[in-house]
Coordinates of C-alpha atoms and ligand atoms in Angstrom, one line a residue:
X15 CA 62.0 -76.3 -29.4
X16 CA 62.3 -79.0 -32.3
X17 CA 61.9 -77.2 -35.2
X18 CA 59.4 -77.7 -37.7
X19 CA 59.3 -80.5 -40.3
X20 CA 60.5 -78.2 -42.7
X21 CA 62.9 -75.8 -41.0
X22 CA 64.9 -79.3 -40.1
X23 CA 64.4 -80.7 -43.2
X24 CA 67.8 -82.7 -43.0
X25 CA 66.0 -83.8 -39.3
X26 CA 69.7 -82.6 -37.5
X27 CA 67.2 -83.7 -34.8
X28 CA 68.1 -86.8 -34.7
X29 CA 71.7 -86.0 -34.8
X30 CA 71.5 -84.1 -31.4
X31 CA 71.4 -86.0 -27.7
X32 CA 68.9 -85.9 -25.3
X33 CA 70.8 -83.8 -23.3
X34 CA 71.6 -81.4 -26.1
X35 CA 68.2 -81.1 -27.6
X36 CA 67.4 -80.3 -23.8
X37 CA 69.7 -77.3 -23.9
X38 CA 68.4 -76.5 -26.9
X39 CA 65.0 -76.4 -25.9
X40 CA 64.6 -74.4 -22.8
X41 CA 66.8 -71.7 -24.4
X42 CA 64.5 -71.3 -27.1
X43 CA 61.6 -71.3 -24.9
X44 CA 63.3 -68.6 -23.0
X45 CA 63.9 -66.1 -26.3
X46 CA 60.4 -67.1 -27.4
X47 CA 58.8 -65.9 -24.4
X48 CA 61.3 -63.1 -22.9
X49 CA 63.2 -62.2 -25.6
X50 CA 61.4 -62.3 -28.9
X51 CA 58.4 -60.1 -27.6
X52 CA 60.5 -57.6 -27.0
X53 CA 63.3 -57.6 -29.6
X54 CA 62.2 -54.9 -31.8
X55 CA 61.6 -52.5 -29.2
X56 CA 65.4 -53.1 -27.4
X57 CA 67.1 -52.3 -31.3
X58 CA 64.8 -49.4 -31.7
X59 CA 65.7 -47.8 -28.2
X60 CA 69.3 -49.2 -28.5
X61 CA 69.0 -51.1 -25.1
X62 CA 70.3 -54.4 -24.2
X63 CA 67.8 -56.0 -21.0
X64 CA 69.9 -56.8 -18.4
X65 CA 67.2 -58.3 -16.7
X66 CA 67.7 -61.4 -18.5
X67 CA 71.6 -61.5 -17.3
X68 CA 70.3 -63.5 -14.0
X69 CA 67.8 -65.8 -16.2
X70 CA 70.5 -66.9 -18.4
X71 CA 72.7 -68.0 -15.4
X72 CA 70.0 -70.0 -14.0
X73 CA 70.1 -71.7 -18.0
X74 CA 73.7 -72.5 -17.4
X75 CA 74.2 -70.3 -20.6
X76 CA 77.3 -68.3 -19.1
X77 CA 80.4 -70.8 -19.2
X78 CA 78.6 -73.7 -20.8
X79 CA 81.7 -75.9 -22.0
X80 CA 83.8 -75.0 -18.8
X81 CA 83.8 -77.3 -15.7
X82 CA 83.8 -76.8 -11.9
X83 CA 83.0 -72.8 -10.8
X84 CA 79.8 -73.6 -10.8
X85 CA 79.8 -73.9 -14.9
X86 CA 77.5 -76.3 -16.5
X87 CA 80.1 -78.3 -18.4
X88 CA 78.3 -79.3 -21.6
X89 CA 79.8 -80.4 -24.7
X90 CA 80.4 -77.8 -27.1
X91 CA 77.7 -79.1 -29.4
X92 CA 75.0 -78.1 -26.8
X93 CA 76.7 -74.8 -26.3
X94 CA 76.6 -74.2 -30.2
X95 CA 72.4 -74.9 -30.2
X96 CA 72.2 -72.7 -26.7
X97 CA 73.9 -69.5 -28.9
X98 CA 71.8 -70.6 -32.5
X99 CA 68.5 -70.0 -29.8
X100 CA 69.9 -66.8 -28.7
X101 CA 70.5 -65.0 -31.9
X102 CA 67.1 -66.3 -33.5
X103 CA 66.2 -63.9 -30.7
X104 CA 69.0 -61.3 -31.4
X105 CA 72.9 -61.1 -32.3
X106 CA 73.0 -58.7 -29.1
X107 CA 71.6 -61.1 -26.6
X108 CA 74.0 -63.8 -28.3
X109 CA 76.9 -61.5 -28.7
X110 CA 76.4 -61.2 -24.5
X111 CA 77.4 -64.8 -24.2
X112 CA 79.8 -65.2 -26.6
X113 CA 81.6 -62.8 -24.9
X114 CA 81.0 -63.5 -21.2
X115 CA 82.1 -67.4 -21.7
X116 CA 84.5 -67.1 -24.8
X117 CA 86.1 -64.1 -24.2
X118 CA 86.2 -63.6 -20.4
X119 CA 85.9 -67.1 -18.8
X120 CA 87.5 -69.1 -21.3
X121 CA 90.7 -67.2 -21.0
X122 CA 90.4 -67.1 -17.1
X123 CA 89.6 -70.6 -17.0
X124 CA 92.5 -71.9 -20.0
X125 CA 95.2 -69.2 -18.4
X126 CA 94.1 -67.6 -15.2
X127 CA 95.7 -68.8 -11.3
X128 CA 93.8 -70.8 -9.1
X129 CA 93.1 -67.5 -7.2
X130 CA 92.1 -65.8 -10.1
X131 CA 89.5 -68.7 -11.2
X132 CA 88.0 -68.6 -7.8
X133 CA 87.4 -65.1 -7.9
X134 CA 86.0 -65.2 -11.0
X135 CA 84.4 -67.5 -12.3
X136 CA 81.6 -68.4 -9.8
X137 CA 80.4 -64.6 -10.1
X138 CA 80.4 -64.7 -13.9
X139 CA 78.6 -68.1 -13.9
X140 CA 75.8 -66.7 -12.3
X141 CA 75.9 -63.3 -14.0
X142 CA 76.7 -61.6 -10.9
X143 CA 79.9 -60.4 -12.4
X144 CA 79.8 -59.1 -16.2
X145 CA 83.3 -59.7 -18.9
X146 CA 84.6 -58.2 -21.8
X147 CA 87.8 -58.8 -23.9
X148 CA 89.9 -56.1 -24.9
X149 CA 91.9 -56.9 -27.9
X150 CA 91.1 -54.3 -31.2
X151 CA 92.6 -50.5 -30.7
X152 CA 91.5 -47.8 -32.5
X153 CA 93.8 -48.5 -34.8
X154 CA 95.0 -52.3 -35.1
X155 CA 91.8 -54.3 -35.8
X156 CA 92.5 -57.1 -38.0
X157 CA 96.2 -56.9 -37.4
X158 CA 96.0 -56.8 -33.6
X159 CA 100.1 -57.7 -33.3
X160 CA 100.7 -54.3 -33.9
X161 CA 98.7 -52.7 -30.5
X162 CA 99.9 -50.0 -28.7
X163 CA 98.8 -50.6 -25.5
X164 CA 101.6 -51.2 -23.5
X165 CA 101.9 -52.2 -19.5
X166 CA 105.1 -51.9 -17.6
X167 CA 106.3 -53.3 -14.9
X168 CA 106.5 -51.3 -11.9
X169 CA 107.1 -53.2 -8.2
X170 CA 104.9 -55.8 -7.8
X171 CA 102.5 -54.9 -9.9
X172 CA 102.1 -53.7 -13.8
X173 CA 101.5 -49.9 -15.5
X174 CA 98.6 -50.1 -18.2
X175 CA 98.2 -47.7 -20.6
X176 CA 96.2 -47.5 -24.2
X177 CA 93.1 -48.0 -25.6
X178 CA 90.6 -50.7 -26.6
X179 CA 87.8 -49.9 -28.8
X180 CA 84.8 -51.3 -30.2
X181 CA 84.7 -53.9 -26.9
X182 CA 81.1 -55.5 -26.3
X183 CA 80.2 -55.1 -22.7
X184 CA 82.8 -53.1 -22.2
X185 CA 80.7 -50.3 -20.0
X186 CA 79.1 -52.8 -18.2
X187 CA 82.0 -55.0 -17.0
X188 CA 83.0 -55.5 -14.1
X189 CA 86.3 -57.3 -15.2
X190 CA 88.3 -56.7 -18.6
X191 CA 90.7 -59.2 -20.2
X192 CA 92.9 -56.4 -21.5
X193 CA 95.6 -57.6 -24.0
X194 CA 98.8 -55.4 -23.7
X195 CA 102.2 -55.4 -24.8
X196 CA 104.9 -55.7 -22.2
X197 CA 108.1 -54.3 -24.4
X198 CA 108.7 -52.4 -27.2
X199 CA 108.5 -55.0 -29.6
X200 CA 106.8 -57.8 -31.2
X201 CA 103.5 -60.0 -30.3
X202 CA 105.5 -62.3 -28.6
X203 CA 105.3 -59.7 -25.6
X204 CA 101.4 -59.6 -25.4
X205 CA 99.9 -60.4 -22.0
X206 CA 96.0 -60.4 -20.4
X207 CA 95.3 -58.7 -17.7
X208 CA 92.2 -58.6 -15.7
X209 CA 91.4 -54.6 -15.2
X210 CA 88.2 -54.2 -12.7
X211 CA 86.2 -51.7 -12.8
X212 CA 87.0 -48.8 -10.4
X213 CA 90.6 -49.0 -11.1
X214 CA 92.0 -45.5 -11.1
X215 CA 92.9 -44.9 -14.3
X216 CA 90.5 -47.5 -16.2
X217 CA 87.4 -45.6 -17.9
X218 CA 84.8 -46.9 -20.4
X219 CA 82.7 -44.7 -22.6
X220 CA 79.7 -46.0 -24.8
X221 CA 80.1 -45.9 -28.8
X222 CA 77.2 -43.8 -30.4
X223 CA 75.3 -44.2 -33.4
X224 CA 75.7 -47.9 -34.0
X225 CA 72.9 -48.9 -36.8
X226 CA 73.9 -52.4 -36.0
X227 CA 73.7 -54.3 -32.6
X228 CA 72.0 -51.8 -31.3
X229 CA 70.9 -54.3 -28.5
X230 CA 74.5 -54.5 -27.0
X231 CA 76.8 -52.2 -25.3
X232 CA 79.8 -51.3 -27.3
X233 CA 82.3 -49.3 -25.8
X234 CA 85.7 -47.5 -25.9
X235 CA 88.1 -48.6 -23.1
X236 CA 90.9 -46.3 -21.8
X237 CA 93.9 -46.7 -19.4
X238 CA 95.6 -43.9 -18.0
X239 CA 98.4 -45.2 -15.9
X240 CA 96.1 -47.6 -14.7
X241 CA 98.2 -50.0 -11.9
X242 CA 97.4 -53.5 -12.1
X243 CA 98.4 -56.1 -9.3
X244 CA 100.4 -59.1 -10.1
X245 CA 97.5 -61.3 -8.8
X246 CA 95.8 -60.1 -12.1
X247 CA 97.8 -60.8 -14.5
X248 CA 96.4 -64.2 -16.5
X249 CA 99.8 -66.5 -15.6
X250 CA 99.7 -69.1 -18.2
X251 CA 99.9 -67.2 -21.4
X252 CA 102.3 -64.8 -23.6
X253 CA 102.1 -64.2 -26.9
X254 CA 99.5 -63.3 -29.7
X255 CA 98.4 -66.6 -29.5
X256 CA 96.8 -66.2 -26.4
X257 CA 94.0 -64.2 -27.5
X258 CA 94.0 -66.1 -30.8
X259 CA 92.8 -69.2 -29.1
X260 CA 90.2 -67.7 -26.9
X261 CA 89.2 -66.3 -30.6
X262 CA 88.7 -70.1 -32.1
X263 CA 86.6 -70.5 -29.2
X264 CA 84.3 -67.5 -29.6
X265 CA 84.3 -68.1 -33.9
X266 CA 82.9 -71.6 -33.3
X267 CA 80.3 -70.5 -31.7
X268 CA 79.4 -67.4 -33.5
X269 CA 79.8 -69.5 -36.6
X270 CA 76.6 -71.6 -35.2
X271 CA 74.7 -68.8 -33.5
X272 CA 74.2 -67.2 -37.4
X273 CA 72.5 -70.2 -37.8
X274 CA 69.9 -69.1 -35.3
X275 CA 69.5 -65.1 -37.4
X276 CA 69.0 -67.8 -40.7
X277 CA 66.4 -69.5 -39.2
X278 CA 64.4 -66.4 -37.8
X279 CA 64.8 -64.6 -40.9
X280 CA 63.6 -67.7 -43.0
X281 CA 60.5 -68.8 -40.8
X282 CA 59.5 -64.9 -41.0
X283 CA 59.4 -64.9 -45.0
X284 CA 57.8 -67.9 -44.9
X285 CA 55.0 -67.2 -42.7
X286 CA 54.2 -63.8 -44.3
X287 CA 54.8 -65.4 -48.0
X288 CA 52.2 -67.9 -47.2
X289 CA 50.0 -65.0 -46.0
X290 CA 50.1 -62.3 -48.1
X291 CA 47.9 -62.0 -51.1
X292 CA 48.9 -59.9 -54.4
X293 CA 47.7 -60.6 -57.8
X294 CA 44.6 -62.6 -56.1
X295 CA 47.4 -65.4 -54.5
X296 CA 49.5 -66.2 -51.7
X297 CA 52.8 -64.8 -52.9
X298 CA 54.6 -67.9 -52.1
X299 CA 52.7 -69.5 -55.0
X300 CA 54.9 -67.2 -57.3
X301 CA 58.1 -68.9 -58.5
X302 CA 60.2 -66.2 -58.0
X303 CA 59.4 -66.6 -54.0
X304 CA 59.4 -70.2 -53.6
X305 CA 63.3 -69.9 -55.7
X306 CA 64.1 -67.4 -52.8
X307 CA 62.8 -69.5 -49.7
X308 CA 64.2 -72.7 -51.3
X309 CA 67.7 -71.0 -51.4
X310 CA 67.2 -69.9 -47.8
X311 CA 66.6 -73.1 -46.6
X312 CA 69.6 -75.1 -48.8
X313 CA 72.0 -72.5 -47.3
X314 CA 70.4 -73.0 -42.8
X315 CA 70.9 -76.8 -43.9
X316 CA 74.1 -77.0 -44.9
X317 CA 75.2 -74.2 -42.3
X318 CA 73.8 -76.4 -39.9
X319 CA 75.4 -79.6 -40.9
X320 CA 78.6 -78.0 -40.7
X321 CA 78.2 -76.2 -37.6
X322 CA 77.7 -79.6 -36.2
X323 CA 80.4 -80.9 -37.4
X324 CA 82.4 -78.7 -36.2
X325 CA 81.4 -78.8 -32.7
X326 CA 81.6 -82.7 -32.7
X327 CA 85.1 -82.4 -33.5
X328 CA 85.6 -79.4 -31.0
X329 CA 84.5 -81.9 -28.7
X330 CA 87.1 -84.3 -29.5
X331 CA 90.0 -81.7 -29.2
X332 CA 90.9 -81.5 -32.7
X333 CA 89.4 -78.4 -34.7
X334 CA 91.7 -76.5 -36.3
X335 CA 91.9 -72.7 -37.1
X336 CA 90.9 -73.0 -40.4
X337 CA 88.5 -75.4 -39.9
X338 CA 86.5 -73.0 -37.5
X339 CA 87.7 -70.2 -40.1
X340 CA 85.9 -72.0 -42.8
X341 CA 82.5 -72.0 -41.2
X342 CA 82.6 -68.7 -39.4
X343 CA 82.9 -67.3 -43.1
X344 CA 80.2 -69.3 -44.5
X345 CA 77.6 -69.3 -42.0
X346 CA 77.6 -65.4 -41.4
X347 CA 77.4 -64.8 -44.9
X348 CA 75.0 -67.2 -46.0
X349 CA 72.9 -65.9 -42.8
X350 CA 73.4 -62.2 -44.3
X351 CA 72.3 -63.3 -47.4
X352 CA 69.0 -64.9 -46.3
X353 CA 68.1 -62.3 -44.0
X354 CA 68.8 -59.8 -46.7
X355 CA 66.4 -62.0 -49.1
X356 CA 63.4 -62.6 -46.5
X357 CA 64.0 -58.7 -46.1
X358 CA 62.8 -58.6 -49.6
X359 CA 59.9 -61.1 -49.5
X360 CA 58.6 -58.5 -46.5
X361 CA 58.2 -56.2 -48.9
X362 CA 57.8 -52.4 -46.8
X363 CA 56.9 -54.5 -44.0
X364 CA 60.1 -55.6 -43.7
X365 CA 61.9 -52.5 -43.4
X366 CA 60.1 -52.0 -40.0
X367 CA 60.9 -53.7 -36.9
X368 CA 57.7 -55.5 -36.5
X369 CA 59.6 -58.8 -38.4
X370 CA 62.8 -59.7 -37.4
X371 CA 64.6 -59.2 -41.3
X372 CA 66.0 -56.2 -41.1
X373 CA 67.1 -55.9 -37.3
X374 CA 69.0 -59.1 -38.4
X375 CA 70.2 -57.8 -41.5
X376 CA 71.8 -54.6 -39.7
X377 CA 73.2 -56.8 -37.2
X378 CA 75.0 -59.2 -39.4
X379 CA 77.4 -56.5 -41.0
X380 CA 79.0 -56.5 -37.2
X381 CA 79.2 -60.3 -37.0
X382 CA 80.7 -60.2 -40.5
X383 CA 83.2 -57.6 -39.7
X384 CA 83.8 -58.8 -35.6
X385 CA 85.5 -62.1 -34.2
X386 CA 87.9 -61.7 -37.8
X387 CA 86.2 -60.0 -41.2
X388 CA 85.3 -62.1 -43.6
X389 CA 88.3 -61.1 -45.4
X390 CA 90.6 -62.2 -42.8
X391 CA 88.9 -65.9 -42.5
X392 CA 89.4 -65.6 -46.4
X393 CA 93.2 -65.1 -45.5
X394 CA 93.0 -68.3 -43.0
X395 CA 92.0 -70.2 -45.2
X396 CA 94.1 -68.9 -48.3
X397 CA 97.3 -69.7 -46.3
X398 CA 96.0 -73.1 -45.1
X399 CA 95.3 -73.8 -48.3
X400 CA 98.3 -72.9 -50.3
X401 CA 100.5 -72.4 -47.9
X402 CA 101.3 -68.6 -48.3
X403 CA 100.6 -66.0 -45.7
X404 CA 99.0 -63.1 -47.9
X405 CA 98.1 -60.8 -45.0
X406 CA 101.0 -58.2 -45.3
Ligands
TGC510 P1 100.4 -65.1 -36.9 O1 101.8 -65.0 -37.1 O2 99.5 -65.9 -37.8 O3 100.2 -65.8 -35.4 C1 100.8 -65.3 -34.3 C2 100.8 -66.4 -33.2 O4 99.4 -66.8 -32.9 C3 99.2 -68.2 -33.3 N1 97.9 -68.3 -33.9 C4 96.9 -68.8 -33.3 N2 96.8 -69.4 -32.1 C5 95.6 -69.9 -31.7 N3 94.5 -69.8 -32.5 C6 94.6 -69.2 -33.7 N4 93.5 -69.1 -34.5 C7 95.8 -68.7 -34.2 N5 96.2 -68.0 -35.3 C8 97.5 -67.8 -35.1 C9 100.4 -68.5 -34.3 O5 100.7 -69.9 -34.3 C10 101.5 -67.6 -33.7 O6 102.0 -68.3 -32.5 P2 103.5 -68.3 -32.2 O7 103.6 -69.1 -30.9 O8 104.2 -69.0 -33.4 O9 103.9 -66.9 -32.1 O10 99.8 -63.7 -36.6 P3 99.5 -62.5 -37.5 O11 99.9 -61.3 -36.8 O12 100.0 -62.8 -38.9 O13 97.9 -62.4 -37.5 C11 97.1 -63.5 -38.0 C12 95.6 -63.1 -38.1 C13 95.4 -62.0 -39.0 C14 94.9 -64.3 -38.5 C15 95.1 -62.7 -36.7 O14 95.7 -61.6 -36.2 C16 93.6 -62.4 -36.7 O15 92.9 -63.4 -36.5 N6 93.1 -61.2 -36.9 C17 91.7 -60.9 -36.7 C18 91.5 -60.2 -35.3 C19 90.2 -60.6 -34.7 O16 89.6 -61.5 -35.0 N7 89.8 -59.8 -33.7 C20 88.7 -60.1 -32.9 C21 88.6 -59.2 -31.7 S1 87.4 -59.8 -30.5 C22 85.9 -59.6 -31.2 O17 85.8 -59.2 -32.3 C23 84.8 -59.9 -30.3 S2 83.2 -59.7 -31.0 C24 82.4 -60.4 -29.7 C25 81.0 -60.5 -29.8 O18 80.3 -59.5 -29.5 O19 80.5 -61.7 -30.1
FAD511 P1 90.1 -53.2 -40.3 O1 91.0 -54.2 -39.7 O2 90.6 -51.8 -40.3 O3 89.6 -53.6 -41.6 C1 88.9 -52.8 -42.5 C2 88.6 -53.6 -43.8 O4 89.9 -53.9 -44.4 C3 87.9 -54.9 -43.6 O5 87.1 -55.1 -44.7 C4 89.0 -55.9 -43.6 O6 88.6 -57.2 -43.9 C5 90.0 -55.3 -44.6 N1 91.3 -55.8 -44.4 C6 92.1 -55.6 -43.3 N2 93.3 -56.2 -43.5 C7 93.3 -56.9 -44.7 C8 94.1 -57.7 -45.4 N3 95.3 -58.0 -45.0 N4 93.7 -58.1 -46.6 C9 92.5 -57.8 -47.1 N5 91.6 -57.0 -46.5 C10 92.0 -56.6 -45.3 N6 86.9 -56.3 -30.5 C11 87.4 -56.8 -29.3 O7 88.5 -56.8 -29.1 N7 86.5 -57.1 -28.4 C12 85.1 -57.0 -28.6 O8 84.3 -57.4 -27.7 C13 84.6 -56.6 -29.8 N8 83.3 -56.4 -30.0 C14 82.9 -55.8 -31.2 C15 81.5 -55.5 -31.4 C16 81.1 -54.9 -32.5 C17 79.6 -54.5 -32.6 C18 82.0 -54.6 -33.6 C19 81.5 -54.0 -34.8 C20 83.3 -54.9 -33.4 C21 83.8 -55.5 -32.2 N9 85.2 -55.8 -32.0 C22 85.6 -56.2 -30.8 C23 86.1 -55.3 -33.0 C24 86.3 -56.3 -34.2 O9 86.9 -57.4 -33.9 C25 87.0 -55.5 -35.3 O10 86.1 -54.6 -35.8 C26 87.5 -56.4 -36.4 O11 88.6 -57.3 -36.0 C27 88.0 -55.6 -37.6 O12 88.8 -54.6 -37.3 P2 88.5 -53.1 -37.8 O13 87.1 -52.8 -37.6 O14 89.6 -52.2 -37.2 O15 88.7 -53.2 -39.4

């Protein structure tokens, strides 16, 4: 949907094709009329519908940017305004995608065999067959070089064993991109492999007690001398950067899906602001408010802009890591702070789960910490900057 006259005061609009604004628009449509109804109720129970897995293949949402496998093939600008629509409805339902095309597809598609693409990808284009991406251990989050998951070679085939943790999807997958080490030694070793479910050995357990993305599956992976064929071993990559790039992919887009949290969390307060009566007046005729909502919206324009920008040049093959970095950083944060401030302009309403604030709020703190903390992209952008790497 177009948004209103004042949501899009910068009329980005105009910057989008016809083609874009149509992806756009009939994801929207979708959240507002499956999704939204029903958002409060999935974070209360902690459920994540999977009857909208199928509906969001028919979108073309699953793959978006990739081409042939039955993907749609879209520019990465109209995949960026497919994942804002989705987390106006819910990081959850957007965290789904993010993870089923950037972190499961993409890697298949950038480093996978013919065989393995065929396999693949047709199923996971039409949500038949469900991804996750195992990188983070119990223990090596932000510094995933140091994993301990190791697989040895054995025959033909490969030995995995280790843990993943904190993996979205991961109890509902039916294909892993695991990220092991094949020696001893450094990140130079590290190799994907594509673990199905069923694999002796492989087990998945859910993670309790999440106050955040409750809406998801997030689980602990384990492999117990799990053997893995040589047909599934993604071919084309070695290395730490291999999961590093697949990351770029996935940051860009969560960078612009916060967009989508802003803009719920702002059209909320506004609504109820120009609603809600104290002192005999609207409370958005009190300073104090409009300063709040005027801040709100400075912060989803310029997070827009840039998420734009970045895309555009993600279409022309030359976005760097600190470039994606840069907005990643800004746009969660500015979209925790807005949601945390339309919280506010709720008042006890907007501690319940009747407005979208605080369901938005609680699931910020995982897109700030997932996809590389804040504190990392600080890092990124520390050593782009000066030139020194201050991470160890
Ligand atoms: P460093 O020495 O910097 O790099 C090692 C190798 O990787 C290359 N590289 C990259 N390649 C592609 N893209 C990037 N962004 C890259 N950054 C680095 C680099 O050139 C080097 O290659 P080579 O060939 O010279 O060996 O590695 P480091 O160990 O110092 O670590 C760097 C650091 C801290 C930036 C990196 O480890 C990092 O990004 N850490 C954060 C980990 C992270 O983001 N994990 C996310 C897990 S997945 C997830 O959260 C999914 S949430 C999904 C959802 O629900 O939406
Ligand atoms: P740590 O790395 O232990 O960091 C703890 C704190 O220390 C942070 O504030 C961090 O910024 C800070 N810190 C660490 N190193 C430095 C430093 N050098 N300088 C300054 N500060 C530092 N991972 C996957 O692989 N796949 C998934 O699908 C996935 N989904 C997720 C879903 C959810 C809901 C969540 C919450 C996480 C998910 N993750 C996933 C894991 C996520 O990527 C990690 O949580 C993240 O990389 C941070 O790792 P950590 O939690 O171990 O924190």
């Amino acid at each position: 949907m177009p948004r209103s006259d004042i949501t899009d005061l910068y009329r980005i609009d105009e910057l989008l094709s016809d083609e874009e604004k149509a992806a756009r628009d009939v994801v929207a449509a979708f959240v507002d009329r499956e999704y939204l109804p029903k958002a409060g109720k999935y974070f209360r129970h902690g459920t994540f519908p999977l009857e909208v897995i199928p509906k969001l293949a028919e979108l073309g949402v699953f793959g978006a940017t990739l081409d042939g496998y039955g993907c749609a093939g879209m520019g990465n600008v109209s995949y960026g305004l497919i994942l804002q629509e989705l987390e106006r409805g819910d990081s959850g339902l957007r965290s789904f995608a993010s993870v089923q095309s950037s972190l499961c597809m993409y890697p298949i598609h950038a480093f996978g065999s013919d065989e393995q693409k065929e396999r693949f990808l047709p199923g996971m284009a039409k949500g038949k067959l469900i991804g996750c991406f195992g990188l983070t251990e119990p223990d090596f989050g932000s510094d995933p070089g140091g994993m301990r998951t190791r697989a040895r070679k054995d025959g033909d085939g490969w030995v995995l064993n280790g843990s993943k943790m904190w993996i979205t999807n991961g109890s509902i997958a039916d294909v892993a991109v695991v990220w092991a080490k094949t020696g001893e030694g450094g990140a130079e070793s590290i190799r994907g492999y594509l673990v199905e479910k069923g694999m002796p050995g492989f087990t998945a357990r859910e993670i309790e007690g999440k106050f955040s993305l409750r809406a998801s599956f997030t689980s602990e992976l384990a492999f117990q001398d799990v053997r893995v064929p040589a047909r599934n071993v993604l071919p084309k990559v070695e290395g730490l950067n291999g999961p590093l790039s697949c990351l770029n992919h996935a940051r860009a887009g969560i960078a612009f899906g916060a967009v989508g949290a802003a803009i719920a969390c702002f059209e909320a307060a506004r609504e109820y602001a120009l609603s809600r009566v104290q002192f005999g007046k609207p409370i958005a005729a009190f300073q104090l408010t409009q300063a709040k909502l005027a801040d709100m919206l400075q912060e989803i324009v310029k997070a827009q802009l840039l998420s734009l920008r970045l895309m555009r040049m993600k279409d022309q093959g030359k976005v760097s890591a600190a470039q994606v970095s840069l907005a990643k950083r800004n746009n969660v944060r500015v979209a925790m702070e807005i949601a945390r401030s339309a919280r506010s302009i709720l008042g006890a309403n907007g501690i319940t789960d009747e407005y979208p604030a605080v369901r938005h709020m609680l699931n910020l703190e995982s897109v700030y910490t997932y996809e590389g903390t804040h504190e990392v992209h600080t890092l990124i952008l520390g050593r782009a900057i000066t030139g020194i790497d201050a991470f160890s």
